[in-house]
mmCIF file of C-alpha atoms in Angstrom:
data_model
loop_
_atom_site.group_PDB
_atom_site.id
_atom_site.type_symbol
_atom_site.label_atom_id
_atom_site.label_comp_id
_atom_site.label_asym_id
_atom_site.label_seq_id
_atom_site.Cartn_x
_atom_site.Cartn_y
_atom_site.Cartn_z
ATOM 1 C CA UNK A 110 84.450 -154.339 -43.614
ATOM 2 C CA UNK A 111 86.140 -151.475 -41.770
ATOM 3 C CA UNK A 112 88.950 -152.578 -39.488
ATOM 4 C CA UNK A 113 88.439 -151.808 -35.797
ATOM 5 C CA UNK A 114 90.282 -148.724 -34.612
ATOM 6 C CA UNK A 115 92.984 -150.079 -32.344
ATOM 7 C CA UNK A 116 96.610 -149.068 -31.819
ATOM 8 C CA UNK A 117 99.633 -151.270 -31.182
ATOM 9 C CA UNK A 118 102.316 -149.338 -29.288
ATOM 10 C CA UNK A 119 105.864 -150.438 -30.045
ATOM 11 C CA UNK A 120 109.400 -149.215 -29.488
ATOM 12 C CA UNK A 121 112.854 -150.547 -28.792
ATOM 13 C CA UNK A 122 111.268 -152.114 -25.691
ATOM 14 C CA UNK A 123 109.402 -154.426 -28.101
ATOM 15 C CA UNK A 124 112.461 -156.057 -29.679
ATOM 16 C CA UNK A 125 114.201 -159.104 -28.271
ATOM 17 C CA UNK A 126 117.557 -157.485 -29.120
ATOM 18 C CA UNK A 127 116.417 -154.041 -27.955
ATOM 19 C CA UNK A 128 116.693 -152.265 -24.633
ATOM 20 C CA UNK A 129 113.972 -151.143 -22.264
ATOM 21 C CA UNK A 130 115.276 -147.904 -20.766
ATOM 22 C CA UNK A 131 113.631 -145.761 -18.107
ATOM 23 C CA UNK A 132 113.314 -142.925 -20.611
ATOM 24 C CA UNK A 133 111.645 -145.160 -23.201
ATOM 25 C CA UNK A 134 109.070 -146.453 -20.738
ATOM 26 C CA UNK A 135 108.306 -142.971 -19.420
ATOM 27 C CA UNK A 136 107.791 -141.860 -23.026
ATOM 28 C CA UNK A 137 105.439 -144.816 -23.455
ATOM 29 C CA UNK A 138 103.559 -143.752 -20.309
ATOM 30 C CA UNK A 139 103.174 -140.245 -21.750
ATOM 31 C CA UNK A 140 101.591 -141.613 -24.936
ATOM 32 C CA UNK A 141 99.361 -144.052 -23.056
ATOM 33 C CA UNK A 142 98.215 -141.301 -20.718
ATOM 34 C CA UNK A 143 97.270 -139.174 -23.703
ATOM 35 C CA UNK A 144 95.379 -142.032 -25.326
ATOM 36 C CA UNK A 145 93.263 -142.526 -22.196
ATOM 37 C CA UNK A 146 91.519 -139.264 -22.975
ATOM 38 C CA UNK A 147 90.587 -140.373 -26.486
ATOM 39 C CA UNK A 148 88.377 -143.108 -27.891
ATOM 40 C CA UNK A 149 91.348 -145.228 -28.964
ATOM 41 C CA UNK A 150 92.015 -148.683 -27.532
ATOM 42 C CA UNK A 151 95.617 -149.821 -27.479
ATOM 43 C CA UNK A 152 97.986 -152.658 -26.609
ATOM 44 C CA UNK A 153 101.735 -152.641 -25.964
ATOM 45 C CA UNK A 154 104.134 -155.135 -27.550
ATOM 46 C CA UNK A 155 106.847 -156.130 -25.070
ATOM 47 C CA UNK A 156 110.222 -157.758 -25.549
ATOM 48 C CA UNK A 157 110.111 -161.353 -24.235
ATOM 49 C CA UNK A 158 113.437 -160.653 -22.561
ATOM 50 C CA UNK A 159 111.976 -157.790 -20.532
ATOM 51 C CA UNK A 160 108.373 -158.846 -19.883
ATOM 52 C CA UNK A 161 107.963 -162.538 -20.723
ATOM 53 C CA UNK A 162 104.233 -162.365 -19.970
ATOM 54 C CA UNK A 163 103.861 -160.312 -23.159
ATOM 55 C CA UNK A 164 102.164 -159.814 -25.433
ATOM 56 C CA UNK A 165 105.147 -159.840 -27.779
ATOM 57 C CA UNK A 166 105.325 -158.865 -31.432
ATOM 58 C CA UNK A 167 105.089 -162.540 -32.377
ATOM 59 C CA UNK A 168 102.002 -163.010 -30.175
ATOM 60 C CA UNK A 169 99.841 -160.244 -31.630
ATOM 61 C CA UNK A 170 97.739 -160.576 -34.776
ATOM 62 C CA UNK A 171 98.625 -157.727 -37.135
ATOM 63 C CA UNK A 172 95.091 -157.637 -38.556
ATOM 64 C CA UNK A 173 93.753 -156.746 -35.088
ATOM 65 C CA UNK A 174 95.205 -153.236 -35.406
ATOM 66 C CA UNK A 175 94.499 -150.262 -37.595
ATOM 67 C CA UNK A 176 97.503 -148.211 -36.394
ATOM 68 C CA UNK A 177 101.027 -148.938 -35.230
ATOM 69 C CA UNK A 178 102.801 -146.279 -33.155
ATOM 70 C CA UNK A 179 106.563 -146.481 -32.557
ATOM 71 C CA UNK A 180 107.536 -144.582 -29.402
ATOM 72 C CA UNK A 181 110.912 -142.990 -28.650
ATOM 73 C CA UNK A 182 114.413 -143.979 -29.731
ATOM 74 C CA UNK A 183 116.289 -143.797 -33.034
ATOM 75 C CA UNK A 184 114.604 -144.772 -36.292
ATOM 76 C CA UNK A 185 117.104 -147.161 -37.822
ATOM 77 C CA UNK A 186 117.932 -150.826 -38.098
ATOM 78 C CA UNK A 187 116.353 -154.027 -39.409
ATOM 79 C CA UNK A 188 114.058 -154.423 -36.391
ATOM 80 C CA UNK A 189 112.244 -151.201 -37.217
ATOM 81 C CA UNK A 190 112.198 -152.037 -40.932
ATOM 82 C CA UNK A 191 110.564 -155.387 -40.122
ATOM 83 C CA UNK A 192 107.626 -153.586 -38.503
ATOM 84 C CA UNK A 193 106.686 -152.084 -41.868
ATOM 85 C CA UNK A 194 106.672 -155.542 -43.443
ATOM 86 C CA UNK A 195 104.706 -157.190 -40.631
ATOM 87 C CA UNK A 196 102.092 -154.413 -40.356
ATOM 88 C CA UNK A 197 101.755 -153.170 -43.962
ATOM 89 C CA UNK A 198 98.031 -152.389 -43.660
ATOM 90 C CA UNK A 199 98.462 -150.207 -40.528
ATOM 91 C CA UNK A 200 98.871 -146.467 -40.424
ATOM 92 C CA UNK A 201 102.393 -146.313 -39.018
ATOM 93 C CA UNK A 202 103.400 -143.353 -36.865
ATOM 94 C CA UNK A 203 106.711 -142.610 -35.105
ATOM 95 C CA UNK A 204 106.510 -140.248 -32.143
ATOM 96 C CA UNK A 205 109.225 -138.753 -29.939
ATOM 97 C CA UNK A 206 111.958 -140.362 -32.030
ATOM 98 C CA UNK A 207 115.402 -139.386 -33.323
ATOM 99 C CA UNK A 208 116.021 -139.212 -37.063
ATOM 100 C CA UNK A 209 119.616 -140.277 -37.663
ATOM 101 C CA UNK A 210 119.597 -140.737 -41.441
ATOM 102 C CA UNK A 211 116.906 -139.086 -43.559
ATOM 103 C CA UNK A 212 117.250 -141.736 -46.255
ATOM 104 C CA UNK A 213 117.003 -144.783 -43.988
ATOM 105 C CA UNK A 214 114.365 -147.416 -44.964
ATOM 106 C CA UNK A 215 113.327 -147.687 -41.322
ATOM 107 C CA UNK A 216 112.309 -144.031 -41.460
ATOM 108 C CA UNK A 217 110.718 -144.101 -44.913
ATOM 109 C CA UNK A 218 108.179 -146.747 -43.907
ATOM 110 C CA UNK A 219 106.297 -144.436 -41.535
ATOM 111 C CA UNK A 220 103.316 -142.426 -42.697
ATOM 112 C CA UNK A 221 103.964 -139.791 -40.024
ATOM 113 C CA UNK A 222 107.182 -139.027 -38.141
ATOM 114 C CA UNK A 223 106.788 -136.738 -35.117
ATOM 115 C CA UNK A 224 110.477 -136.444 -34.291
ATOM 116 C CA UNK A 225 112.060 -135.064 -31.145
ATOM 117 C CA UNK A 226 115.199 -134.307 -33.142
ATOM 118 C CA UNK A 227 116.017 -134.459 -36.837
ATOM 119 C CA UNK A 228 118.493 -132.746 -39.138
ATOM 120 C CA UNK A 229 117.399 -129.267 -40.106
ATOM 121 C CA UNK A 230 114.522 -129.032 -37.626
ATOM 122 C CA UNK A 231 114.110 -127.508 -34.182
ATOM 123 C CA UNK A 232 114.169 -130.136 -31.420
ATOM 124 C CA UNK A 233 111.027 -130.850 -29.415
ATOM 125 C CA UNK A 234 110.645 -131.895 -25.793
ATOM 126 C CA UNK A 235 111.314 -135.555 -25.097
ATOM 127 C CA UNK A 236 108.145 -137.448 -24.198
ATOM 128 C CA UNK A 237 109.594 -138.604 -20.861
ATOM 129 C CA UNK A 238 109.596 -135.033 -19.557
ATOM 130 C CA UNK A 239 105.797 -134.874 -19.359
ATOM 131 C CA UNK A 240 105.139 -138.479 -18.400
ATOM 132 C CA UNK A 241 102.772 -139.021 -15.456
ATOM 133 C CA UNK A 242 104.569 -138.762 -12.126
ATOM 134 C CA UNK A 243 105.860 -142.101 -10.907
ATOM 135 C CA UNK A 244 105.045 -143.245 -7.389
ATOM 136 C CA UNK A 245 107.867 -142.944 -4.878
ATOM 137 C CA UNK A 246 109.658 -146.148 -3.912
ATOM 138 C CA UNK A 247 112.172 -146.817 -1.117
ATOM 139 C CA UNK A 248 115.862 -146.257 -1.857
ATOM 140 C CA UNK A 249 117.715 -149.337 -0.634
ATOM 141 C CA UNK A 250 121.498 -149.608 -0.380
ATOM 142 C CA UNK A 251 122.767 -153.139 -0.964
ATOM 143 C CA UNK A 252 126.122 -154.023 0.625
ATOM 144 C CA UNK A 253 127.106 -157.667 0.154
ATOM 145 C CA UNK A 254 130.387 -159.560 0.300
ATOM 146 C CA UNK A 255 131.518 -162.749 -1.436
ATOM 147 C CA UNK A 256 134.798 -163.005 0.451
ATOM 148 C CA UNK A 257 135.857 -163.754 4.022
ATOM 149 C CA UNK A 258 137.619 -167.036 3.335
ATOM 150 C CA UNK A 259 138.738 -167.219 6.963
ATOM 151 C CA UNK A 260 135.429 -168.868 7.842
ATOM 152 C CA UNK A 261 136.240 -171.931 5.711
ATOM 153 C CA UNK A 262 133.406 -174.472 5.358
ATOM 154 C CA UNK A 263 131.059 -172.254 7.378
ATOM 155 C CA UNK A 264 130.961 -169.723 4.538
ATOM 156 C CA UNK A 265 127.519 -169.237 2.990
ATOM 157 C CA UNK A 266 128.321 -165.920 1.291
ATOM 158 C CA UNK A 267 127.485 -167.003 -2.261
ATOM 159 C CA UNK A 268 124.224 -168.634 -1.250
ATOM 160 C CA UNK A 269 123.181 -165.629 0.840
ATOM 161 C CA UNK A 270 123.995 -163.179 -1.968
ATOM 162 C CA UNK A 271 122.017 -165.209 -4.517
ATOM 163 C CA UNK A 272 118.936 -165.522 -2.318
ATOM 164 C CA UNK A 273 118.986 -161.907 -1.154
ATOM 165 C CA UNK A 274 119.472 -160.445 -4.642
ATOM 166 C CA UNK A 275 116.816 -162.722 -6.137
ATOM 167 C CA UNK A 276 114.392 -161.558 -3.453
ATOM 168 C CA UNK A 277 115.353 -157.916 -3.921
ATOM 169 C CA UNK A 278 114.667 -158.111 -7.653
ATOM 170 C CA UNK A 279 111.015 -158.733 -6.801
ATOM 171 C CA UNK A 280 110.677 -155.770 -4.425
ATOM 172 C CA UNK A 281 109.435 -152.437 -5.735
ATOM 173 C CA UNK A 282 112.391 -150.344 -4.653
ATOM 174 C CA UNK A 283 115.335 -148.403 -6.062
ATOM 175 C CA UNK A 284 118.425 -150.523 -5.458
ATOM 176 C CA UNK A 285 121.865 -148.984 -5.022
ATOM 177 C CA UNK A 286 124.850 -151.338 -4.838
ATOM 178 C CA UNK A 287 127.530 -149.991 -2.490
ATOM 179 C CA UNK A 288 130.901 -151.083 -1.139
ATOM 180 C CA UNK A 289 132.425 -150.371 2.246
ATOM 181 C CA UNK A 290 135.839 -150.659 0.583
ATOM 182 C CA UNK A 291 137.427 -147.258 -0.078
ATOM 183 C CA UNK A 292 139.579 -146.574 -3.117
ATOM 184 C CA UNK A 293 140.932 -143.168 -4.233
ATOM 185 C CA UNK A 294 141.681 -144.591 -7.717
ATOM 186 C CA UNK A 295 138.206 -145.939 -8.541
ATOM 187 C CA UNK A 296 135.593 -143.235 -9.142
ATOM 188 C CA UNK A 297 132.787 -145.717 -8.430
ATOM 189 C CA UNK A 298 133.882 -146.137 -4.815
ATOM 190 C CA UNK A 299 133.995 -143.685 -1.950
ATOM 191 C CA UNK A 300 137.355 -142.286 -0.910
ATOM 192 C CA UNK A 301 136.444 -141.419 2.692
ATOM 193 C CA UNK A 302 133.985 -142.782 5.271
ATOM 194 C CA UNK A 303 132.175 -139.429 5.152
ATOM 195 C CA UNK A 304 131.428 -139.898 1.457
ATOM 196 C CA UNK A 305 129.922 -143.335 2.039
ATOM 197 C CA UNK A 306 127.917 -142.175 5.062
ATOM 198 C CA UNK A 307 126.550 -139.266 3.013
ATOM 199 C CA UNK A 308 125.134 -141.756 0.515
ATOM 200 C CA UNK A 309 123.783 -144.057 3.224
ATOM 201 C CA UNK A 310 122.067 -141.191 5.035
ATOM 202 C CA UNK A 311 119.942 -140.550 1.941
ATOM 203 C CA UNK A 312 118.736 -144.170 1.771
ATOM 204 C CA UNK A 313 115.587 -145.561 3.347
ATOM 205 C CA UNK A 314 117.107 -148.921 4.191
ATOM 206 C CA UNK A 315 120.320 -150.938 3.912
ATOM 207 C CA UNK A 316 120.360 -154.641 3.040
ATOM 208 C CA UNK A 317 123.694 -156.135 4.007
ATOM 209 C CA UNK A 318 125.634 -159.203 5.069
ATOM 210 C CA UNK A 319 128.595 -157.103 6.216
ATOM 211 C CA UNK A 320 129.318 -156.051 9.793
ATOM 212 C CA UNK A 321 130.185 -152.508 8.757
ATOM 213 C CA UNK A 322 127.205 -152.352 6.422
ATOM 214 C CA UNK A 323 125.080 -152.795 9.564
ATOM 215 C CA UNK A 324 127.075 -150.412 11.773
ATOM 216 C CA UNK A 325 127.393 -147.612 9.218
ATOM 217 C CA UNK A 326 123.667 -147.753 8.460
ATOM 218 C CA UNK A 327 122.787 -147.434 12.148
ATOM 219 C CA UNK A 328 125.348 -144.631 12.601
ATOM 220 C CA UNK A 329 123.271 -142.483 10.247
ATOM 221 C CA UNK A 330 119.951 -143.697 11.669
ATOM 222 C CA UNK A 331 118.956 -145.888 8.708
ATOM 223 C CA UNK A 332 117.392 -149.339 9.315
ATOM 224 C CA UNK A 333 119.496 -152.297 8.195
ATOM 225 C CA UNK A 334 118.163 -155.694 7.182
ATOM 226 C CA UNK A 335 121.205 -157.760 8.104
ATOM 227 C CA UNK A 336 122.044 -161.330 7.164
ATOM 228 C CA UNK A 337 124.891 -163.266 8.759
ATOM 229 C CA UNK A 338 126.550 -165.166 5.880
ATOM 230 C CA UNK A 339 128.403 -167.577 8.177
ATOM 231 C CA UNK A 340 126.699 -170.807 9.242
ATOM 232 C CA UNK A 341 126.104 -170.824 12.965
ATOM 233 C CA UNK A 342 126.553 -167.059 13.184
ATOM 234 C CA UNK A 343 129.701 -164.958 13.443
ATOM 235 C CA UNK A 344 130.628 -161.293 13.669
ATOM 236 C CA UNK A 345 127.457 -159.901 12.036
ATOM 237 C CA UNK A 346 125.314 -161.702 14.608
ATOM 238 C CA UNK A 347 127.575 -160.558 17.431
ATOM 239 C CA UNK A 348 127.476 -156.941 16.266
ATOM 240 C CA UNK A 349 123.708 -156.910 15.860
ATOM 241 C CA UNK A 350 123.473 -158.069 19.474
ATOM 242 C CA UNK A 351 125.968 -155.421 20.619
ATOM 243 C CA UNK A 352 123.985 -152.706 18.832
ATOM 244 C CA UNK A 353 120.658 -153.945 20.143
ATOM 245 C CA UNK A 354 119.412 -154.439 16.583
ATOM 246 C CA UNK A 355 116.868 -157.230 15.971
ATOM 247 C CA UNK A 356 116.576 -157.253 12.142
ATOM 248 C CA UNK A 357 119.029 -160.095 11.619
ATOM 249 C CA UNK A 358 118.697 -163.368 9.734
ATOM 250 C CA UNK A 359 121.063 -166.345 10.087
ATOM 251 C CA UNK A 360 122.341 -167.798 6.801
ATOM 252 C CA UNK A 361 120.267 -170.914 7.448
ATOM 253 C CA UNK A 362 117.006 -168.951 7.655
ATOM 254 C CA UNK A 363 117.241 -166.754 4.552
ATOM 255 C CA UNK A 364 114.012 -167.165 2.602
ATOM 256 C CA UNK A 365 111.523 -164.743 1.007
ATOM 257 C CA UNK A 366 109.064 -164.967 3.900
ATOM 258 C CA UNK A 367 111.660 -164.084 6.534
ATOM 259 C CA UNK A 368 113.108 -161.318 4.378
ATOM 260 C CA UNK A 369 109.629 -159.892 3.794
ATOM 261 C CA UNK A 370 108.978 -159.885 7.554
ATOM 262 C CA UNK A 371 112.082 -157.841 8.349
ATOM 263 C CA UNK A 372 111.487 -155.571 5.353
ATOM 264 C CA UNK A 373 108.090 -154.615 6.767
ATOM 265 C CA UNK A 374 109.602 -154.109 10.224
ATOM 266 C CA UNK A 375 112.473 -151.944 8.893
ATOM 267 C CA UNK A 376 110.023 -149.696 7.046
ATOM 268 C CA UNK A 377 107.865 -149.195 10.147
ATOM 269 C CA UNK A 378 109.026 -149.687 13.737
ATOM 270 C CA UNK A 379 112.632 -150.155 12.681
ATOM 271 C CA UNK A 380 112.931 -146.554 11.535
ATOM 272 C CA UNK A 381 112.442 -145.202 15.026
ATOM 273 C CA UNK A 382 114.788 -147.708 16.624
ATOM 274 C CA UNK A 383 117.519 -147.024 14.044
ATOM 275 C CA UNK A 384 117.239 -143.306 14.777
ATOM 276 C CA UNK A 385 117.567 -143.884 18.520
ATOM 277 C CA UNK A 386 120.561 -146.179 18.121
ATOM 278 C CA UNK A 387 122.268 -143.655 15.836
ATOM 279 C CA UNK A 388 121.715 -140.905 18.412
ATOM 280 C CA UNK A 389 123.211 -143.136 21.109
ATOM 281 C CA UNK A 390 126.276 -143.772 18.952
ATOM 282 C CA UNK A 391 126.790 -140.071 18.246
ATOM 283 C CA UNK A 392 126.336 -139.046 21.897
ATOM 284 C CA UNK A 393 129.052 -141.420 23.076
ATOM 285 C CA UNK A 394 126.622 -143.252 25.338
ATOM 286 C CA UNK A 395 127.382 -146.640 23.748
ATOM 287 C CA UNK A 396 130.528 -148.182 25.297
ATOM 288 C CA UNK A 397 133.141 -149.824 23.062
ATOM 289 C CA UNK A 398 136.615 -151.338 23.388
ATOM 290 C CA UNK A 399 138.338 -147.973 22.875
ATOM 291 C CA UNK A 400 136.987 -147.073 26.347
ATOM 292 C CA UNK A 401 138.690 -150.194 27.711
ATOM 293 C CA UNK A 402 141.919 -149.297 25.923
ATOM 294 C CA UNK A 403 141.967 -145.835 27.481
ATOM 295 C CA UNK A 404 141.425 -147.335 30.920
ATOM 296 C CA UNK A 405 144.408 -149.633 30.412
ATOM 297 C CA UNK A 406 146.541 -146.727 29.247
ATOM 298 C CA UNK A 407 145.411 -144.376 31.994
ATOM 299 C CA UNK A 408 148.299 -143.310 34.319
#
């Protein structure tokens, strides 16, 4: 009986020891998009470490497929060789891959190799380049601290960071970890406040438990979802009140529901308020203690 025509799509994103990179998954999207315009059905085998819901290579029945397609990445290593042993009856095709060693067993097991680069051949466009356009997601700066020992037993910094980062991992957004600390010797950190504010101004939101994470976000008109990491409230709470900024959670009230509420507010009404507060800061209309200092020093 003729085996049903069905493709299993694999790649380094299928292996437990492999990596799921953005480029690999965009290449996969390019192949899947092309298959939608054909009569071929297909499944994707996922690494249990990346998508535990699967299906994984150990879940699928090899006899359910007539073809195996390996997408993107280098053709080498025992994981790729094992595919030839597990799916010996399939037509095995590698697409958008790199050929590192022409005599490698991982390469020899494929019936067709449609390489993006190989010795002695002209390179072809990587599959990720023509992948379907991804939907736009918010860019969120994350500024958290684990320090501030001066607050003693009132410190909830570790707990707040764990709960906030766990919640953030479930939001569909681009996360950018930042530091307010400046360091001219560490290329990963800003050297001047202007450099940090330039980055913040390009973000859609800031999630922070730092006083200056809140203030610097509002300076550039970007909404901040602020959490006070000190039990009972401390300087973050006081500064949010001074700025007239409502998107603040006490350490004792950090949970996914409350975070979701302020997320929705920051992406809607909070945008306008952040812009108005930033304008007030820049115009000098917001009083601060430097005004009091100048009055004291006035002749």
